Structures are given as structure tokens and as C-alpha cells.
Amino acid sequence: MTAPAVLQEWRQFRILARDSVRKLLNSSMLARDADPMQFALWATTLVATPPALYAFGQLFKYSTLRSAPAQVIEQVITADRMFFVVYSLIAAALLASMTWDALYPDRDEQELIGALPVRPRTATAARLCAAVGVATGFALAINFPSALVFALVSVSHPVAGVLPVVLVAHLVATTTGCVTAFAVLLAVRGVVALVFGSAVTDRFATVLQLVTIVAVVEVFFYLPSILPRLVQLTMTGEGVALWLPSTWFGALYSGLAGPRHAVYLGEAVLGVIVLAGTLIALVPLYLLPSRLMARRALESQPGGGRRVWYTTVVRPTLSLMSGTAPGLSVAMFALTSLVRSRRHMLVVVSYVGIGVAFALVQVIAAGLRGGLQLETPGRALLAAPLAMMFFTVIGLRAAFRIPREIEANWPFRLYSPGVIEAASGTHAALCVAGIAPILALVLIGTQAAGWSVVATAEVTVFNLLAGLFLLECGLYGWSLIPFACVRPEGHEAMQTRWLAASGPCIFFVFGGASLQLAGLRSARFAAALCVAVLALTVVVRSARRARARREAIPFEPAGRLELLNLSEAGQ
Amino acid sequence: MLDLVAVSKHYHGVPAVRSLNLRIKAGQVLGVLGANGSGKSTTVKMIVGLLRPSRGVVSWHGADIHDQLLSYQHLVGYVPEEPRLYGYLTAVEYLELVGGLRDIPKATLDRRIGRYLELFGLQHDLYVPLSSFSKGMRQKILLSAALLHDPAILVLDEPNSGLDVASSLILRSLVANLASRGKVIIYSSHVLDAVEKACDDVVILHKSHVVAFNSVTKLRDLTISGTLEEAFASVAVDQNVTQVAQDLAEVAVG
């Protein structure tokens, strides 16, 4: 290659790398209409908050440990450092699952780039560099607040190190850990995409996201109890310790900030070798098949609908539940749009992940207290499906509010179904996607655990009624066609509504589980409970439908309508 | 009978259509011609009921369509200018969605969908997402969706866009056939030849105004060479076409 050609490729690389950063950010955004900068700030703040709060929470502990022996301080501080490292590793997995789509070209992008005089390897290298750069920036951003707070808090004892050194060590260890985990997942993605194709990698991303969200929640509840063991392994450097990434980067942290031990050096070096090795391996893994992947993207056909399960199971169920043909159309559209949008599935999976984690916390806590018996119904086990149901339904509701291909919504505007039909369709879709799978899990789970048929039937009926009540409450005031309406500004955002939702959540999950337990103990109470829930459901449904009659489907944002009216009034 | 009486539309104070008066009878095919930004699509959207006029009235059999919008829209079939479809739906799913919103009984809908897809030669693409369809194939889906419920008013905005020669010929015959069955047809297009052959009357819009509204034959008779193109150029083209073309060819050279 001549020097001008190399220069030109370098310029192309820089332009494409900048564009890839935007694409990565866009890919991780759950709603396309959101402001990318605002999203980036919110997401980073959200992920950075837990470790910062944890660091802040240690203030009291370290002030009381000021005169403690050096050995005790070392144990405590190594455990805390390990917490930050583990959190950083999990955050990397979350980032990888969120930016999954943007790591290889899609058809549209390839049609644009492919027509230009750009080598596939240049585009791939730019994308790869952008991904690693974003991961590094993300790691620094989420760990800086905790680094600052922890450095200030923990240096009360000479063993804990000097403030600037601790600050730098914190950032280096957590960032290196985050980038290593991200790079390993990039490599896994590369191999899976190369061997199995895009459909499998998409499913893998969904599973990865579910697992990481569950892991993030569980880390806060259970990591403190596991940390002493991890610290012990790190300090001895034996056996399984060498295989744990948390050990490598925990050792790197202590190796940099002190107190230093000979064993840390080997572990830290291993971590750095894994990071360097993975980054080096990524280059041929992504660059060598870049031409093949570009061709695949161009030749790929999006998966169409094999309609067997649709026509035999989903459609009759929806038809039964939605009542009218427009209602059925809305329901079918909602489910089809959901299952064919990874972006919307990510929203639902996030909520489901929180629900699963919430349920697991109850079950594990009951197990640790010794009060968990799988073969008989207990409060923790009864709360689990209710928690999953609650979070799945609000997750689906949140996803339905995020529009998809909004310019294509003109059939709805033209043939506009009423609010009642829109709500009926949404109700049917929520029932099929949010309630039915959990009822199936309850049936399978209770039978697998060896519950009696009567108990299984009772619990299933309780959950069905609870689900229907939840749907009616959740759809009160609902006037949208899923995916086809402009998102109301400032509504339903998790960062603004989570506090308001926590009260109903606690009532629904814990109150519901207690009532179910009482119902299982007394047939009379069970009957009264069913009648009461059914009556409440009917009341809320009537109120919902009465309100729906007064409303219209908002296809335009309120602000724009007002502007148009003003403009027209001025003519 | 569809009437537009003194219809105007402004967007944030900018006029898109000014004082438009039209009457379209059953069985009539009205062509709407105009340059880019002349107000064609706005006119079409007001006829369909997607936009409300800033002034004036669009009425169907004497009644303002916005007084009974839902029942009016049940009579309208519409092919929009841009083939914007939900790309992740298959052809059948999309037509089922539209048919369901139209409240067409399931059996009738299935039969009609099958027939339209077969007649348009799309019977082998039933389960392919619309994102994989070519522009012409998408246009056929839009035409099918517009015809599904046997509309009394058919509004076609650039219906030829992307269609192959055979499909364009079929479309022209279809328009004539539907008109003979008493449908009101509005045919908006840039393709003068298509409008000339498909329409009885033509309205020409220029800078938001109606500059000509007459039968195709009478408009042709007004010009020396007797073509609609010449008639259109005389009332709606301000530029020196040859000079602009020459300038364009020289931009990248100089």
C-alpha cells in the first residue's frame, strides 16, 4: 500500500470510529426518540450510583476501624475493593448486552458503507476500536464517583494507602476489569456470530442481559457474604482463585494501592495478560472475517413469520380475549412488534430481570433463614410469581409506550380504532405475554416441587385472578395503541416512576402472598378472596372503560398539537 | 359526491394549499398534478381526513367529513406517497392488521388477502417481512390494503412509484374498471403520462394555488402540440429547464 492510501484509510478509520460511537450509543438506547446525551448521562448515573452509595456507606465503618490492627484493616479493605471489581465486571456484561447489535454491520449500514470505497476491515476495525473506547469511557465514568468517595473514606489507616494512589488504583483495577470482561464478551460474540449467525447471537444477548440484571441485584444482597471467601482465595492465590477475574483485578488493586503481597503480583499479571491477550485475539477474530460478515449482512433475510404457533395458539387466545376485530388487530400487532424488536425486548427483559431477582431474593433469604420448604407452599414461594408478574406487566406496558416505525402508523390514524378497542387489544396482549407464561411456570413449578393437585389448582386460580386485577389497574387511563403512538413526554420513565411503583409492588407481592397463604389454609377465606378480587377487578374495569370513553388516542405529542392549533388559530 | 369548498391549509403559518374548490362525482377519475411542494400531498391528506383544513370544508354528500370522520374513513381507500409499512411484518400480517382495523370478517379477509396476493404475483412471499420487499412489491401491498374493503373513494398518491410496466398497465385498467363501478378516484402523480391516460379531469396546483382545473382533453386543446406535458409546463413550470440541466451537468466539472 502506498503512503497516500494508508493515510486515506486512516482518515476513513477515524470518521467511521466516530460514527460507530454514535451507533453504539444509539443501539443501547431503548427509545429511538430519546435524547442520546440525556440517555448517556442517565444510564451512566444509574450504573454509577450503587458503587458510590456502597463507598459512602463505608464511611462509618472505616472511622471506627481507625485503631484496628493492620491485619483486620487489610481483610476489610480487600473485601470492599473486591466488591467494586465484581460490580465493574457485571457492569461490563450489561454494557456488552446493550451494545450487542452495533458490533457488526446490519444490512442498511452495509448498503451505505459497501457502496463507498471503504475496505470492510477498515469499517470493522473502527467499530472494534469504538467499542473498546466506549467500554473504557463507561468504566471510568461509572467508577470515578466510587473511586473518589472510597479513596476519601478508606485512607483513615496507613495500611489502606495514600489518597491519590488509592484513587488511581481504584480506577485502574475497576476499569481494567470492566474492559477485560467486555473484551471477553466481544470475543464470544465474534465467535458466536461467525459460527451460528445473527439469530443465535440476538438470543444470546437477551439471555446475557437477563442474567446480568439478575446478577446486579443479587450482588447487593449476597456479595458481602461471599466476599470474605473471595478475599481468602485472593490472599492465598491457590486453586480456583487463579480462574476468577475478580481475584486478578482485586490483586491488581491491592498491588497498586497496598498493602502488597508477593502472591498479588502473579494474580495481577495474569489479569493483565488476559486483557492483552483478549484484545490481541479480537483483532484477527473481527478483521479476518470482515468481508464475509459484510457479505452476510447484505445477503441476510430478516426472519419472517412461521405462523404455526401463531395461528394455532396465540391468535385463538387473543381472539377470545380481545372481543372485536380491531381489538384483535391491535393485540396481534402488539405481540408481533414486540417479538420482532430486540430493542423493545431489552426493555421487557430488564424488567423481567428485576422481577426474577426480586423473587430470587425472597426465596434465597427464606432458604438462609431455614424457612424454605419447596414441597409446601410458603410466603416466599407464593411471592415469587407475583413479583415476576408485576415486573413483567409493567415492563411490557413500558415497552408498548415506545413507538416503533412511527411513520408507518398511518393505518391506525386512518382507520382509528377507539380507545376501548385499543385497551382491549393491549389487555389481551399483556395477558398472553405477561400473565399466561407465569401461570404456566407456576403450574410446572408447583408440580415439580411436589405440591398437591388441590394446592396447585388453588395457587393457579389465585395467580390468575391477581394477574387480571393487575392488568385492569395497569391499564387504567391507557389510551395508546402499543408501538404506534408518540411517547408522552416525561411519563413512565423508570427514573421518575420507580418510587411511585414501589408501594403498589410491595402491596401486590407481599400482601398478595400473605392473602394466598391464608387462602390455602382456609377454604372459606379462599372463596371470599376470589370473590373480592373478582369484584374489585370488575369495578376497576368499569371505571377504566368509562374513562376510556372520554379519551382519544394521542397520535401527536401534546406540545405539537398545541403548536398546530395556535398556528391555525392565527390564520 | 366529494366537495372541497374554499379549502386552505397552513403549516405554522406557511400556506400549503390556498382556496381550493373541487367537486368530484361518482365514477370520475381526478388527476392531481403539481411540482414538488405545490400542495398535492396536503390536498390528498385533507381528502383522506388525515389533515383538517385550516379553512374551508371537505364534504361527502354535503356533510363535513370531520363531523363523521370514522364513518367517512370506512369509505376511503388510500395509497400514501411514501410506502411506509411496518417492515418487520409479513405481507399477510400487514393486510390482516389493516383488514382487522376495518372490521372485515376473518373468512372474507383471508379470502381477499389470498386473492390480492395471488393476482399481484406475491403468493410466494407470504411469510417474508416487508422490509425485504422491493418498492414495487410494497406498492402492491399498499394497493391491496386500500382495496380490501371495497372503498367508495380511492385516493392514490403516486401509485406508480416503483411499479414495473406490467403492473402500471394493470393499475391503469384497474382505475378505469373501478371508475366504471361508480367509485370516486383521486390520482395524484408526477407522471404526466400516467395521469393523462388514467384520468378524466385534472387539477394542476402551483405554489399552493389551483392554476388549472379542466378535463384532460380541454387542457390538451389549449396547447400547440396538444400534450398534457406542454399544458403543465405552460402553467406550472417557472424554470428554464434546459439551462438548469446544463448548469447541473457542469457543477462537478468546474
XYZ file of C-alpha atoms in Angstrom, chain A residues 40-569:
530
model
C -25.994 8.509 28.267
C -25.981 10.724 31.372
C -28.938 8.969 32.959
C -27.643 5.489 32.217
C -24.140 6.272 33.493
C -25.501 7.916 36.623
C -27.812 4.975 37.233
C -24.994 2.440 36.923
C -22.533 4.611 38.878
C -24.870 5.159 41.821
C -24.771 1.738 43.550
C -20.946 1.550 43.967
C -20.834 5.215 45.008
C -23.515 4.565 47.620
C -21.654 1.483 48.778
C -18.443 3.517 49.134
C -20.298 6.202 51.037
C -21.821 3.561 53.299
C -18.328 2.508 54.434
C -17.614 5.929 55.965
C -18.807 4.925 59.390
C -17.072 1.549 59.252
C -13.623 2.952 58.486
C -13.880 5.711 61.061
C -14.478 3.025 63.724
C -11.596 0.909 62.400
C -9.027 3.680 62.761
C -7.257 1.963 65.631
C -7.840 -1.611 64.485
C -4.852 -3.925 63.818
C -3.358 -3.818 60.322
C -4.439 -7.395 59.579
C -8.101 -6.603 60.231
C -7.935 -3.447 58.133
C -6.372 -5.404 55.286
C -9.121 -8.037 55.343
C -11.862 -5.409 55.373
C -10.363 -3.191 52.716
C -9.573 -6.078 50.350
C -13.198 -7.244 50.652
C -14.502 -3.778 49.795
C -12.134 -3.432 46.857
C -13.283 -6.824 45.624
C -16.876 -5.567 45.688
C -16.043 -2.706 43.319
C -14.171 -5.034 40.988
C -17.033 -7.558 40.840
C -19.540 -4.761 40.228
C -17.411 -3.437 37.405
C -17.249 -6.870 35.780
C -21.052 -7.151 35.868
C -21.494 -3.617 34.503
C -19.298 -4.637 31.560
C -21.613 -7.548 30.813
C -24.576 -5.206 30.931
C -22.881 -2.805 28.512
C -21.983 -5.661 26.179
C -25.567 -6.874 26.046
C -26.885 -3.343 25.454
C -24.488 -2.556 22.597
C -24.667 -6.030 21.102
C -26.389 -5.006 17.870
C -23.886 -2.362 16.872
C -20.814 -4.584 16.877
C -21.440 -5.972 13.405
C -22.901 -4.144 10.416
C -26.570 -4.554 9.622
C -27.997 -4.644 6.153
C -28.860 -0.945 5.915
C -25.448 0.134 7.131
C -23.671 -2.244 4.795
C -25.668 -0.970 1.835
C -24.424 2.538 2.636
C -20.831 1.725 3.533
C -20.478 -1.068 0.966
C -21.150 1.326 -1.900
C -18.313 3.584 -0.771
C -14.598 2.961 -1.405
C -14.070 1.643 2.130
C -12.478 -1.715 2.930
C -14.607 -3.942 5.204
C -11.593 -4.322 7.511
C -11.412 -0.520 7.981
C -15.072 -0.344 8.990
C -14.706 -3.356 11.290
C -11.555 -2.013 12.921
C -13.257 1.330 13.515
C -16.231 -0.415 15.086
C -13.979 -2.522 17.292
C -11.936 0.444 18.467
C -15.080 2.426 19.151
C -16.481 -0.454 21.214
C -13.355 -0.777 23.337
C -13.178 3.004 23.687
C -16.796 3.220 24.789
C -16.231 0.412 27.321
C -13.195 2.230 28.736
C -15.047 5.540 28.963
C -18.041 3.829 30.523
C -15.844 2.062 33.090
C -14.099 5.296 34.055
C -17.384 7.195 34.292
C -19.172 4.649 36.458
C -16.177 4.064 38.737
C -14.968 7.604 39.223
C -17.564 8.620 41.858
C -16.961 5.474 43.892
C -13.173 5.873 43.453
C -13.297 9.380 44.829
C -15.582 8.567 47.768
C -13.813 5.315 48.640
C -10.376 6.928 48.430
C -11.508 9.620 50.845
C -13.228 7.182 53.170
C -10.737 4.329 53.299
C -7.413 6.097 53.871
C -8.099 6.614 57.556
C -5.488 3.927 58.317
C -1.908 3.893 56.909
C -2.342 0.271 55.741
C -5.086 1.388 53.343
C -2.695 3.505 51.281
C -2.345 7.136 50.253
C -5.331 9.024 48.801
C -4.089 9.757 45.237
C -2.614 6.283 44.917
C -5.855 4.650 46.081
C -7.841 6.802 43.667
C -5.661 5.796 40.737
C -5.517 2.139 41.808
C -9.307 2.032 42.126
C -9.778 3.437 38.625
C -7.093 1.234 37.079
C -8.318 -2.008 38.663
C -12.028 -1.479 38.038
C -11.522 -0.126 34.513
C -9.140 -2.926 33.561
C -11.613 -5.453 34.943
C -14.518 -3.852 33.073
C -12.628 -3.701 29.766
C -11.412 -7.295 30.165
C -14.942 -8.606 30.764
C -16.224 -6.526 27.856
C -13.436 -7.747 25.554
C -14.052 -11.381 26.500
C -17.748 -10.960 25.700
C -16.812 -9.264 22.414
C -14.724 -12.290 21.569
C -17.577 -14.633 22.486
C -19.927 -12.567 20.344
C -17.485 -12.713 17.452
C -17.226 -16.495 17.639
C -20.993 -16.992 18.044
C -21.777 -14.631 15.142
C -19.217 -16.339 12.935
C -20.309 -19.863 13.724
C -24.043 -19.608 14.417
C -25.215 -16.407 12.675
C -27.143 -13.379 13.827
C -30.319 -15.051 15.106
C -28.439 -17.028 17.759
C -26.326 -14.034 18.784
C -29.513 -11.980 19.301
C -30.948 -14.633 21.612
C -27.613 -14.854 23.391
C -27.738 -11.089 24.030
C -31.219 -11.347 25.533
C -30.131 -14.134 27.875
C -26.962 -12.221 28.752
C -28.963 -9.158 29.665
C -31.390 -11.121 31.826
C -28.525 -12.818 33.645
C -26.582 -9.596 34.221
C -29.611 -7.733 35.591
C -30.356 -10.587 37.974
C -26.655 -10.670 38.904
C -26.525 -6.911 39.590
C -29.431 -7.159 42.038
C -28.162 -10.323 43.695
C -24.664 -8.824 44.106
C -26.039 -6.273 46.539
C -27.837 -8.789 48.617
C -25.393 -11.641 48.720
C -21.939 -10.475 47.651
C -21.000 -9.159 51.102
C -21.438 -12.659 52.496
C -19.288 -14.222 49.746
C -16.577 -11.569 49.776
C -14.593 -12.936 52.775
C -14.145 -16.220 50.910
C -13.043 -14.389 47.752
C -10.556 -12.357 49.808
C -9.172 -15.507 51.370
C -8.702 -17.053 47.920
C -7.004 -13.924 46.622
C -4.630 -13.772 49.571
C -3.632 -17.426 49.279
C -3.630 -17.389 45.478
C -4.413 -21.083 45.330
C -6.655 -23.350 43.315
C -9.786 -21.762 41.942
C -8.541 -18.241 42.757
C -6.423 -18.178 39.621
C -9.505 -18.701 37.467
C -11.548 -15.862 38.950
C -11.317 -12.475 37.184
C -12.312 -10.782 40.450
C -9.144 -12.212 42.028
C -6.918 -10.868 39.229
C -8.208 -7.333 39.437
C -8.659 -7.354 43.214
C -4.990 -8.313 43.400
C -4.132 -5.568 40.905
C -5.946 -3.056 43.126
C -4.107 -4.143 46.263
C -0.844 -4.494 44.352
C -1.077 -0.831 43.319
C -2.552 0.705 46.471
C -1.034 -1.619 49.044
C -0.590 -3.474 51.263
C 1.408 -5.524 48.781
C 1.985 -9.283 48.901
C 4.070 -11.409 46.589
C 1.054 -13.507 45.669
C -0.774 -10.454 44.257
C 1.863 -9.916 41.618
C 1.191 -13.252 39.899
C -2.569 -12.781 40.028
C -2.433 -9.196 38.765
C -0.062 -10.134 35.947
C -2.451 -12.913 34.951
C -5.279 -10.348 34.706
C -3.206 -8.028 32.550
C -2.153 -10.943 30.324
C -5.782 -11.989 29.856
C -6.735 -8.413 28.945
C -3.869 -8.018 26.494
C -4.388 -11.498 25.052
C -8.106 -10.924 24.526
C -7.565 -7.543 22.887
C -4.942 -9.042 20.587
C -7.202 -12.012 19.771
C -10.064 -9.652 18.911
C -8.117 -8.162 16.004
C -7.926 -11.280 13.799
C -11.261 -12.562 15.116
C -13.062 -9.488 13.816
C -10.835 -8.321 10.975
C -10.174 -11.579 9.141
C -13.843 -12.433 8.528
C -14.869 -8.779 7.986
C -15.521 -9.300 4.271
C -17.547 -12.432 4.984
C -19.610 -10.677 7.686
C -20.266 -7.717 5.373
C -21.490 -10.075 2.654
C -23.651 -11.943 5.157
C -25.212 -8.669 6.298
C -26.104 -7.798 2.704
C -27.446 -11.238 1.889
C -29.288 -11.737 5.149
C -33.045 -12.028 5.044
C -34.833 -10.898 8.169
C -36.665 -13.769 9.808
C -40.259 -13.939 8.701
C -43.234 -15.409 10.448
C -43.622 -19.143 10.513
C -47.187 -18.896 11.562
C -47.933 -22.316 13.066
C -47.751 -21.314 16.743
C -49.394 -18.044 15.901
C -52.435 -19.457 14.168
C -52.902 -22.430 16.449
C -52.253 -20.932 19.883
C -51.837 -17.165 20.018
C -54.460 -15.977 17.574
C -57.396 -18.000 19.002
C -56.441 -16.929 22.534
C -56.183 -13.284 21.555
C -59.375 -13.528 19.532
C -61.179 -14.849 22.613
C -59.848 -12.101 24.833
C -59.932 -9.019 22.625
C -63.556 -9.299 21.508
C -63.662 -7.199 18.347
C -61.694 -7.444 15.105
C -59.925 -4.082 15.653
C -59.061 -5.186 19.219
C -57.630 -8.430 17.869
C -55.647 -6.492 15.264
C -54.163 -4.265 17.958
C -53.264 -7.288 20.108
C -51.668 -9.198 17.229
C -49.765 -6.120 16.171
C -48.516 -5.545 19.726
C -47.183 -9.083 20.131
C -45.679 -9.309 16.648
C -43.972 -5.937 17.083
C -42.605 -6.975 20.440
C -41.137 -10.315 19.427
C -39.512 -8.806 16.331
C -37.827 -5.909 18.092
C -34.734 -6.652 20.135
C -34.779 -3.094 21.406
C -38.235 -3.497 22.915
C -37.434 -6.978 24.129
C -34.495 -5.466 26.011
C -36.895 -3.195 27.889
C -39.096 -6.114 28.844
C -36.111 -8.308 29.718
C -34.763 -5.563 32.010
C -37.985 -5.513 33.981
C -38.300 -9.305 33.948
C -34.709 -9.496 35.224
C -35.587 -7.252 38.160
C -38.680 -9.380 38.813
C -36.655 -12.599 38.748
C -34.016 -11.076 41.036
C -36.701 -9.823 43.403
C -38.291 -13.275 43.504
C -34.912 -14.981 43.981
C -34.017 -12.677 46.862
C -37.159 -13.769 48.711
C -36.549 -17.432 48.046
C -32.836 -17.353 48.918
C -33.486 -15.275 52.048
C -36.105 -17.784 53.193
C -33.616 -20.574 52.487
C -30.878 -18.878 54.506
C -33.272 -18.361 57.390
C -34.109 -22.045 57.174
C -37.768 -21.343 56.483
C -37.902 -22.597 52.918
C -39.609 -25.878 52.157
C -40.057 -26.414 48.461
C -42.635 -29.182 48.874
C -45.151 -26.984 50.719
C -46.479 -23.505 49.846
C -44.677 -20.794 51.803
C -44.859 -16.999 51.671
C -41.568 -16.633 49.783
C -42.558 -19.163 47.129
C -46.013 -17.622 46.729
C -44.489 -14.145 46.389
C -42.154 -15.237 43.564
C -44.734 -15.495 40.719
C -46.457 -12.326 41.900
C -43.164 -10.410 41.753
C -42.418 -11.753 38.288
C -45.953 -10.956 37.139
C -45.779 -7.407 38.458
C -42.479 -6.576 36.825
C -43.310 -8.350 33.560
C -46.585 -6.465 33.185
C -45.063 -3.051 33.923
C -42.142 -3.923 31.643
C -44.490 -4.799 28.788
C -46.512 -1.667 29.454
C -43.347 0.439 29.326
C -42.211 -1.242 26.084
C -45.639 -0.717 24.484
C -45.272 3.019 25.027
C -42.052 3.198 22.990
C -43.035 3.709 19.342
C -41.750 1.544 16.565
C -41.561 2.801 12.958
C -43.839 5.683 13.891
C -44.092 6.900 10.273
C -45.852 3.657 9.390
C -48.692 4.216 11.866
C -50.975 5.837 9.319
C -53.302 2.799 9.036
C -54.137 3.320 12.716
C -54.681 7.028 12.182
C -56.760 6.378 9.103
C -58.902 3.542 10.435
C -58.521 4.717 14.022
C -59.924 2.172 16.470
C -61.426 3.619 19.650
C -59.632 3.848 22.979
C -61.691 0.923 24.327
C -60.617 -1.279 21.421
C -57.006 -0.170 21.813
C -57.138 -1.008 25.520
C -58.854 -4.371 24.852
C -56.130 -5.293 22.406
C -53.431 -4.204 24.844
C -55.150 -6.148 27.637
C -55.188 -9.300 25.513
C -51.536 -8.866 24.551
C -50.498 -8.293 28.168
C -52.449 -11.313 29.257
C -50.830 -13.595 26.697
C -47.291 -12.228 27.108
C -47.287 -11.251 30.788
C -49.701 -13.465 32.709
C -50.048 -16.735 30.787
C -46.307 -17.663 30.815
C -46.091 -17.090 34.560
C -49.192 -19.183 35.195
C -47.585 -21.940 33.122
C -44.411 -21.625 35.218
C -46.495 -21.812 38.409
C -48.185 -24.984 37.197
C -44.915 -26.629 36.196
C -43.020 -25.392 39.254
C -45.596 -26.447 41.843
C -45.970 -29.880 40.282
C -42.206 -30.315 40.054
C -41.902 -29.328 43.725
C -44.448 -31.963 44.647
C -47.358 -29.778 45.759
C -50.777 -31.427 45.915
C -53.101 -31.033 42.935
C -55.541 -29.020 45.072
C -52.811 -26.611 46.219
C -51.568 -26.248 42.630
C -55.073 -25.526 41.365
C -55.745 -23.027 44.154
C -52.469 -21.185 43.621
C -53.040 -21.089 39.856
C -56.516 -19.607 40.313
C -55.196 -17.084 42.845
C -52.463 -16.019 40.450
C -54.858 -15.809 37.513
C -57.188 -13.524 39.474
C -54.262 -11.473 40.761
C -52.986 -11.138 37.198
C -56.353 -9.979 35.855
C -56.654 -7.455 38.682
C -53.128 -6.220 37.979
C -53.933 -5.794 34.278
C -57.056 -3.762 34.976
C -55.141 -1.488 37.362
C -52.206 -1.233 34.952
C -54.461 -0.256 32.049
C -56.442 2.362 33.947
C -56.059 5.521 31.888
C -54.427 3.657 28.998
C -55.315 5.263 25.670
C -52.488 4.150 23.381
C -52.061 1.652 20.597
C -48.901 -0.262 21.515
C -45.876 0.874 19.494
C -47.986 3.146 17.256
C -48.331 6.322 19.307
C -45.866 9.053 20.085
C -44.396 8.607 23.550
C -45.869 11.048 26.060
C -43.089 13.275 27.326
C -41.904 12.778 30.883
C -44.165 9.808 31.505
C -43.454 6.293 32.638
C -39.707 6.756 32.867
C -38.207 4.319 35.301
C -36.055 7.057 36.843
C -39.131 9.123 37.750
C -41.751 6.482 38.471
C -39.941 3.791 40.396
C -40.753 5.282 43.780
C -44.452 5.567 42.948
C -44.456 1.963 41.715
C -42.714 0.552 44.785
C -45.779 0.911 47.055
C -48.163 -0.989 44.756
C -45.376 -3.531 44.139
C -44.926 -4.282 47.842
C -48.701 -4.446 48.359
C -49.226 -6.701 45.343
C -46.319 -9.061 46.022
C -46.201 -9.367 49.810
C -49.855 -8.596 50.501
C -50.854 -10.976 47.739
C -48.597 -13.762 49.035
C -49.963 -13.417 52.586
C -53.550 -13.492 51.350
C -52.805 -16.539 49.207
C -51.237 -18.315 52.173
C -54.318 -17.591 54.269
C -56.482 -18.793 51.388
C -54.584 -22.082 51.210
C -55.216 -22.642 54.918
C -58.961 -21.931 54.833
C -61.369 -22.835 52.029
C -63.849 -20.223 53.205
C -61.212 -17.481 53.113
C -60.095 -18.674 49.674
C -63.633 -18.358 48.304
C -64.058 -14.917 49.877
C -60.693 -13.831 48.495
C -61.592 -14.948 44.957
C -64.956 -13.165 45.087
C -63.383 -9.979 46.482
C -60.599 -9.868 43.856
C -63.066 -10.608 41.075
C -65.419 -7.865 42.297
C -62.542 -5.384 42.533
C -61.427 -6.328 39.025
C -64.913 -5.702 37.660
C -65.113 -2.327 39.420
C -61.730 -1.178 38.101
C -62.603 -2.461 34.610
C -65.866 -0.499 34.567
C -64.082 2.643 35.739
C -61.374 2.124 33.138
C -63.876 1.737 30.298
C -65.881 4.745 31.470
C -62.725 6.852 31.429
C -61.692 5.454 28.041
C -64.961 6.709 26.503
C -63.901 10.275 27.249
C -60.425 9.960 25.748
C -58.867 9.946 22.297
C -55.815 8.109 21.036
C -52.884 10.575 21.072
C -51.065 10.097 17.791
C -49.378 13.509 18.079
C -47.365 14.787 21.041
C -49.430 17.236 23.087
C -46.943 20.065 22.525
C -47.091 19.726 18.766
C -50.886 19.679 18.740
C -50.993 22.878 20.769
C -48.493 24.471 18.371
C -50.566 23.446 15.357
C -53.765 24.741 16.947
C -52.069 28.016 17.790
C -50.728 28.288 14.273
C -54.100 27.559 12.746
C -55.881 29.920 15.101
